[in-house]
GROMACS .gro file of C-alpha atoms in nm:
model
  245
    1MET     CA    1   1.472  -4.679  -2.197
    2GLY     CA    2   1.503  -4.301  -2.276
    3LEU     CA    3   1.451  -4.113  -2.593
    4PHE     CA    4   1.559  -4.307  -2.912
    5GLY     CA    5   1.626  -4.625  -2.711
    6ARG     CA    6   1.885  -4.479  -2.499
    7ALA     CA    7   1.935  -4.593  -2.140
    8GLU     CA    8   1.848  -4.356  -1.851
    9LYS     CA    9   2.182  -4.390  -1.646
   10ILE     CA   10   2.215  -4.324  -1.278
   11ASN     CA   11   2.364  -3.974  -1.188
   12ALA     CA   12   2.357  -3.887  -1.561
   13SER     CA   13   2.022  -3.862  -1.672
   14GLU     CA   14   1.693  -3.649  -1.575
   15LEU     CA   15   1.523  -3.954  -1.448
   16SER     CA   16   1.803  -4.001  -1.225
   17ASP     CA   17   1.749  -3.670  -1.084
   18ARG     CA   18   1.401  -3.741  -1.030
   19VAL     CA   19   1.421  -4.077  -0.855
   20LYS     CA   20   1.698  -4.012  -0.649
   21PRO     CA   21   1.522  -3.799  -0.374
   22ILE     CA   22   1.264  -4.087  -0.352
   23PHE     CA   23   1.529  -4.359  -0.333
   24VAL     CA   24   1.701  -4.148  -0.019
   25ALA     CA   25   1.375  -4.068   0.140
   26ALA     CA   26   1.271  -4.443   0.135
   27TYR     CA   27   1.615  -4.585   0.221
   28ASP     CA   28   1.611  -4.312   0.533
   29ILE     CA   29   1.265  -4.391   0.645
   30CYS     CA   30   1.302  -4.761   0.631
   31ARG     CA   31   1.624  -4.748   0.874
   32GLU     CA   32   1.469  -4.516   1.089
   33PHE     CA   33   1.084  -4.660   1.122
   34GLY     CA   34   1.115  -5.005   0.963
   35SER     CA   35   1.312  -5.327   0.981
   36GLU     CA   36   1.546  -5.551   0.796
   37ASP     CA   37   1.334  -5.762   0.550
   38ALA     CA   38   1.434  -6.103   0.416
   39GLY     CA   39   1.815  -6.020   0.400
   40TYR     CA   40   2.101  -5.794   0.452
   41PHE     CA   41   2.036  -5.425   0.322
   42ASN     CA   42   1.678  -5.490   0.253
   43TYR     CA   43   1.448  -5.287   0.439
   44GLN     CA   44   1.059  -5.217   0.484
   45TYR     CA   45   0.860  -4.952   0.648
   46LYS     CA   46   0.482  -5.029   0.663
   47ASP     CA   47   0.192  -4.820   0.839
   48ASN     CA   48  -0.186  -4.793   0.772
   49SER     CA   49  -0.160  -4.598   0.446
   50ILE     CA   50   0.196  -4.677   0.314
   51LEU     CA   51   0.455  -4.954   0.232
   52ILE     CA   52   0.787  -4.904   0.133
   53ARG     CA   53   1.058  -5.134   0.054
   54HIS     CA   54   1.412  -5.038  -0.021
   55SER     CA   55   1.600  -5.357  -0.124
   56CYS     CA   56   1.929  -5.484  -0.317
   57LEU     CA   57   1.976  -5.703  -0.613
   58GLU     CA   58   2.176  -5.996  -0.593
   59LYS     CA   59   2.578  -5.890  -0.568
   60SER     CA   60   2.456  -5.553  -0.463
   61GLN     CA   61   2.547  -5.554  -0.085
   62THR     CA   62   2.639  -5.188  -0.009
   63ALA     CA   63   2.476  -4.952   0.196
   64ASP     CA   64   2.452  -4.674  -0.041
   65ALA     CA   65   2.069  -4.557  -0.085
   66PHE     CA   66   2.116  -4.452  -0.440
   67SER     CA   67   2.345  -4.672  -0.631
   68PRO     CA   68   2.365  -4.975  -0.900
   69GLY     CA   69   2.157  -5.264  -0.771
   70LYS     CA   70   1.913  -5.086  -0.562
   71ALA     CA   71   1.547  -5.097  -0.613
   72VAL     CA   72   1.232  -4.927  -0.441
   73SER     CA   73   0.878  -4.994  -0.440
   74ILE     CA   74   0.599  -4.798  -0.290
   75ASP     CA   75   0.236  -4.904  -0.222
   76TYR     CA   76   0.018  -4.638  -0.122
   77LYS     CA   77  -0.336  -4.727   0.002
   78GLY     CA   78  -0.325  -5.056  -0.151
   79HIS     CA   79  -0.179  -4.951  -0.485
   80CYS     CA   80   0.140  -4.940  -0.644
   81VAL     CA   81   0.254  -4.567  -0.725
   82PHE     CA   82   0.641  -4.639  -0.769
   83ASP     CA   83   0.853  -4.911  -0.849
   84CYS     CA   84   1.202  -4.862  -0.975
   85ILE     CA   85   1.518  -5.063  -1.014
   86ILE     CA   86   1.867  -4.970  -1.070
   87LYS     CA   87   2.044  -5.230  -1.267
   88LEU     CA   88   2.403  -5.344  -1.150
   89ASN     CA   89   2.520  -5.187  -1.472
   90GLY     CA   90   2.375  -4.835  -1.403
   91ASP     CA   91   2.060  -4.834  -1.603
   92ILE     CA   92   1.744  -4.738  -1.442
   93LYS     CA   93   1.421  -4.923  -1.501
   94SER     CA   94   1.100  -4.735  -1.412
   95LYS     CA   95   0.826  -4.957  -1.395
   96VAL     CA   96   0.569  -4.732  -1.214
   97PHE     CA   97   0.606  -4.367  -1.111
   98GLU     CA   98   0.290  -4.187  -1.024
   99THR     CA   99   0.231  -3.827  -0.896
  100GLY     CA  100   0.009  -3.747  -0.606
  101GLU     CA  101  -0.118  -3.741  -0.255
  102TRP     CA  102   0.155  -4.028  -0.184
  103THR     CA  103   0.449  -3.794  -0.256
  104ARG     CA  104   0.306  -3.545   0.014
  105TYR     CA  105   0.277  -3.868   0.259
  106LEU     CA  106   0.643  -3.950   0.183
  107SER     CA  107   0.765  -3.604   0.263
  108ALA     CA  108   0.577  -3.585   0.573
  109LEU     CA  109   0.749  -3.906   0.684
  110GLU     CA  110   1.062  -3.781   0.612
  111GLY     CA  111   0.959  -3.426   0.828
  112VAL     CA  112   0.893  -3.701   1.123
  113ARG     CA  113   1.230  -3.887   1.088
  114GLU     CA  114   1.423  -3.542   1.084
  115ARG     CA  115   1.230  -3.425   1.381
  116ALA     CA  116   1.315  -3.730   1.578
  117ILE     CA  117   1.690  -3.717   1.482
  118SER     CA  118   1.686  -3.332   1.607
  119ALA     CA  119   1.513  -3.447   1.919
  120ARG     CA  120   1.764  -3.722   1.988
  121ASN     CA  121   2.058  -3.469   1.979
  122LEU     CA  122   1.894  -3.253   2.204
  123LEU     CA  123   1.837  -3.513   2.458
  124SER     CA  124   2.191  -3.627   2.389
  125THR     CA  125   2.279  -3.276   2.513
  126LEU     CA  126   2.056  -3.279   2.808
  127TYR     CA  127   2.213  -3.603   2.929
  128GLU     CA  128   2.550  -3.483   2.881
  129PHE     CA  129   2.473  -3.141   3.065
  130GLY     CA  130   2.312  -3.344   3.340
  131GLY     CA  131   2.617  -3.623   3.352
  132ASN     CA  132   2.893  -3.355   3.351
  133HIS     CA  133   2.804  -3.041   3.522
  134LEU     CA  134   2.481  -3.123   3.737
  135PHE     CA  135   2.650  -3.432   3.848
  136ALA     CA  136   2.982  -3.185   3.942
  137ILE     CA  137   2.768  -2.954   4.140
  138GLY     CA  138   2.685  -3.259   4.373
  139ARG     CA  139   3.042  -3.425   4.358
  140ASP     CA  140   3.237  -3.117   4.445
  141ARG     CA  141   2.963  -3.005   4.705
  142LYS     CA  142   2.890  -2.658   4.539
  143VAL     CA  143   2.574  -2.624   4.744
  144PRO     CA  144   2.485  -2.731   5.106
  145GLY     CA  145   2.429  -3.065   5.169
  146ALA     CA  146   2.500  -3.177   4.823
  147ASN     CA  147   2.705  -3.488   4.723
  148ALA     CA  148   2.705  -3.722   4.416
  149ASN     CA  149   2.391  -3.915   4.522
  150GLY     CA  150   2.176  -3.604   4.488
  151TYR     CA  151   2.079  -3.238   4.595
  152SER     CA  152   1.826  -2.978   4.580
  153CYS     CA  153   1.895  -2.604   4.566
  154ASN     CA  154   1.777  -2.255   4.486
  155ASN     CA  155   2.039  -1.980   4.422
  156GLY     CA  156   1.763  -1.713   4.364
  157LYS     CA  157   1.724  -1.755   3.991
  158ILE     CA  158   1.715  -2.122   3.917
  159ARG     CA  159   1.615  -2.402   4.091
  160ILE     CA  160   1.772  -2.744   4.039
  161THR     CA  161   1.709  -3.098   4.168
  162TYR     CA  162   1.913  -3.347   4.088
  163ASP     CA  163   1.912  -3.764   4.149
  164PRO     CA  164   2.144  -3.942   3.911
  165TYR     CA  165   1.905  -4.246   3.951
  166GLY     CA  166   1.536  -4.068   3.913
  167GLY     CA  167   1.642  -3.793   3.674
  168TRP     CA  168   1.681  -3.412   3.742
  169THR     CA  169   1.488  -3.097   3.691
  170PHE     CA  170   1.574  -2.721   3.655
  171ALA     CA  171   1.353  -2.439   3.635
  172ASP     CA  172   1.381  -2.033   3.615
  173GLY     CA  173   1.067  -1.902   3.615
  174LYS     CA  174   1.005  -1.923   3.235
  175LEU     CA  175   1.159  -2.259   3.158
  176GLU     CA  176   1.130  -2.597   3.287
  177VAL     CA  177   1.329  -2.896   3.194
  178LYS     CA  178   1.247  -3.227   3.359
  179PHE     CA  179   1.477  -3.517   3.233
  180ASP     CA  180   1.460  -3.873   3.307
  181ARG     CA  181   1.626  -4.184   3.259
  182ASN     CA  182   1.475  -4.571   3.335
  183GLU     CA  183   1.704  -4.866   3.230
  184LYS     CA  184   1.443  -5.103   3.350
  185LYS     CA  185   1.208  -4.973   3.059
  186ARG     CA  186   1.512  -4.931   2.833
  187VAL     CA  187   1.474  -4.527   2.836
  188ALA     CA  188   1.832  -4.384   2.777
  189SER     CA  189   1.670  -4.052   2.810
  190ALA     CA  190   1.350  -3.869   2.834
  191ALA     CA  191   1.259  -3.500   2.864
  192VAL     CA  192   0.972  -3.271   2.891
  193ILE     CA  193   1.037  -2.914   2.825
  194THR     CA  194   0.784  -2.643   2.931
  195PHE     CA  195   0.835  -2.244   2.838
  196MET     CA  196   0.567  -2.012   2.959
  197GLY     CA  197   0.339  -2.248   3.075
  198GLU     CA  198   0.342  -2.455   2.735
  199ILE     CA  199   0.470  -2.784   2.678
  200VAL     CA  200   0.720  -2.723   2.382
  201PHE     CA  201   0.947  -3.049   2.383
  202ARG     CA  202   0.847  -3.424   2.473
  203ALA     CA  203   1.050  -3.691   2.359
  204VAL     CA  204   1.191  -4.039   2.446
  205HIS     CA  205   1.511  -4.167   2.354
  206PHE     CA  206   1.515  -4.548   2.375
  207PHE     CA  207   1.835  -4.781   2.389
  208PRO     CA  208   1.938  -4.933   2.066
  209SER     CA  209   1.744  -5.231   1.979
  210LYS     CA  210   1.884  -5.562   1.763
  211GLN     CA  211   1.544  -5.516   1.563
  212ARG     CA  212   1.645  -5.165   1.452
  213PRO     CA  213   2.034  -5.107   1.463
  214PHE     CA  214   2.009  -4.808   1.234
  215SER     CA  215   1.731  -4.617   1.398
  216SER     CA  216   1.788  -4.300   1.637
  217ASN     CA  217   1.555  -4.506   1.835
  218THR     CA  218   1.347  -4.193   1.946
  219ASN     CA  219   0.998  -4.092   1.983
  220CYS     CA  220   0.903  -3.734   1.956
  221GLU     CA  221   0.571  -3.599   2.007
  222VAL     CA  222   0.622  -3.259   2.057
  223TYR     CA  223   0.899  -3.018   1.958
  224LYS     CA  224   0.782  -2.656   1.868
  225ARG     CA  225   1.088  -2.475   1.754
  226GLY     CA  226   1.120  -2.131   1.911
  227SER     CA  227   1.257  -1.877   2.134
  228TRP     CA  228   1.305  -2.118   2.418
  229GLU     CA  229   1.579  -2.278   2.249
  230GLU     CA  230   1.809  -1.987   2.290
  231HIS     CA  231   1.678  -1.942   2.648
  232LEU     CA  232   1.752  -2.307   2.728
  233THR     CA  233   2.102  -2.264   2.603
  234ASP     CA  234   2.132  -1.934   2.786
  235THR     CA  235   2.031  -2.115   3.104
  236MET     CA  236   2.255  -2.396   3.094
  237LYS     CA  237   2.533  -2.135   3.046
  238ASP     CA  238   2.433  -1.957   3.352
  239ILE     CA  239   2.426  -2.281   3.564
  240LYS     CA  240   2.778  -2.391   3.468
  241ALA     CA  241   2.893  -1.986   3.527
  242PHE     CA  242   2.747  -1.953   3.863
  243TYR     CA  243   2.848  -2.280   4.004
  244GLY     CA  244   3.215  -2.317   3.806
  245VAL     CA  245   3.107  -2.677   3.665
   0.00000   0.00000   0.00000
């Protein structure tokens, strides 16, 4: 309860503003890295340091992270640090709300989630580039000996090797991209990008699973933002322009 016994209301109180980012982060982290737990729209994420639960009260079966009928509890290193319920009437009941190290850990997890989604987006771009443009070079026989089943070429600036069943690579002396796909291992797309001799991106995107239907299903080990990103975009444009695909 708030000052003078007034209830703290969702979207209409200082407490609401304070707990909303935690509810949203808990929801996103649980869906990305965790699993459904004991019912629809109930999620849990656990690692060696933290246990996060984002759950619904009875009669609240919506996917909104911050809405009446939602509850979040967080244990950090075996100790409850956050426990809050938004009642069905919109009242907020905050049982535990500590400050400290756990908030930084939660922020770090959110950063990992955001990086995974960015990696998935880049892998999607590379997948479409290979499937549309590199494939077209072989299909349209833009280089000697090329066909839809694969080819290798070097136009003096960019080297390309394309195999629709085993992945593809291209390199221009500064940048090298190795892309792969392995349906037997449930790998939808994987890429390693090297720029000026340094690995700047390494990630694997898996096919969706029944266990994690809302996750990006992406494992990103390395994603160093930098000038290579613009160089990659320019290189793909150069390939499309040079071969007319």
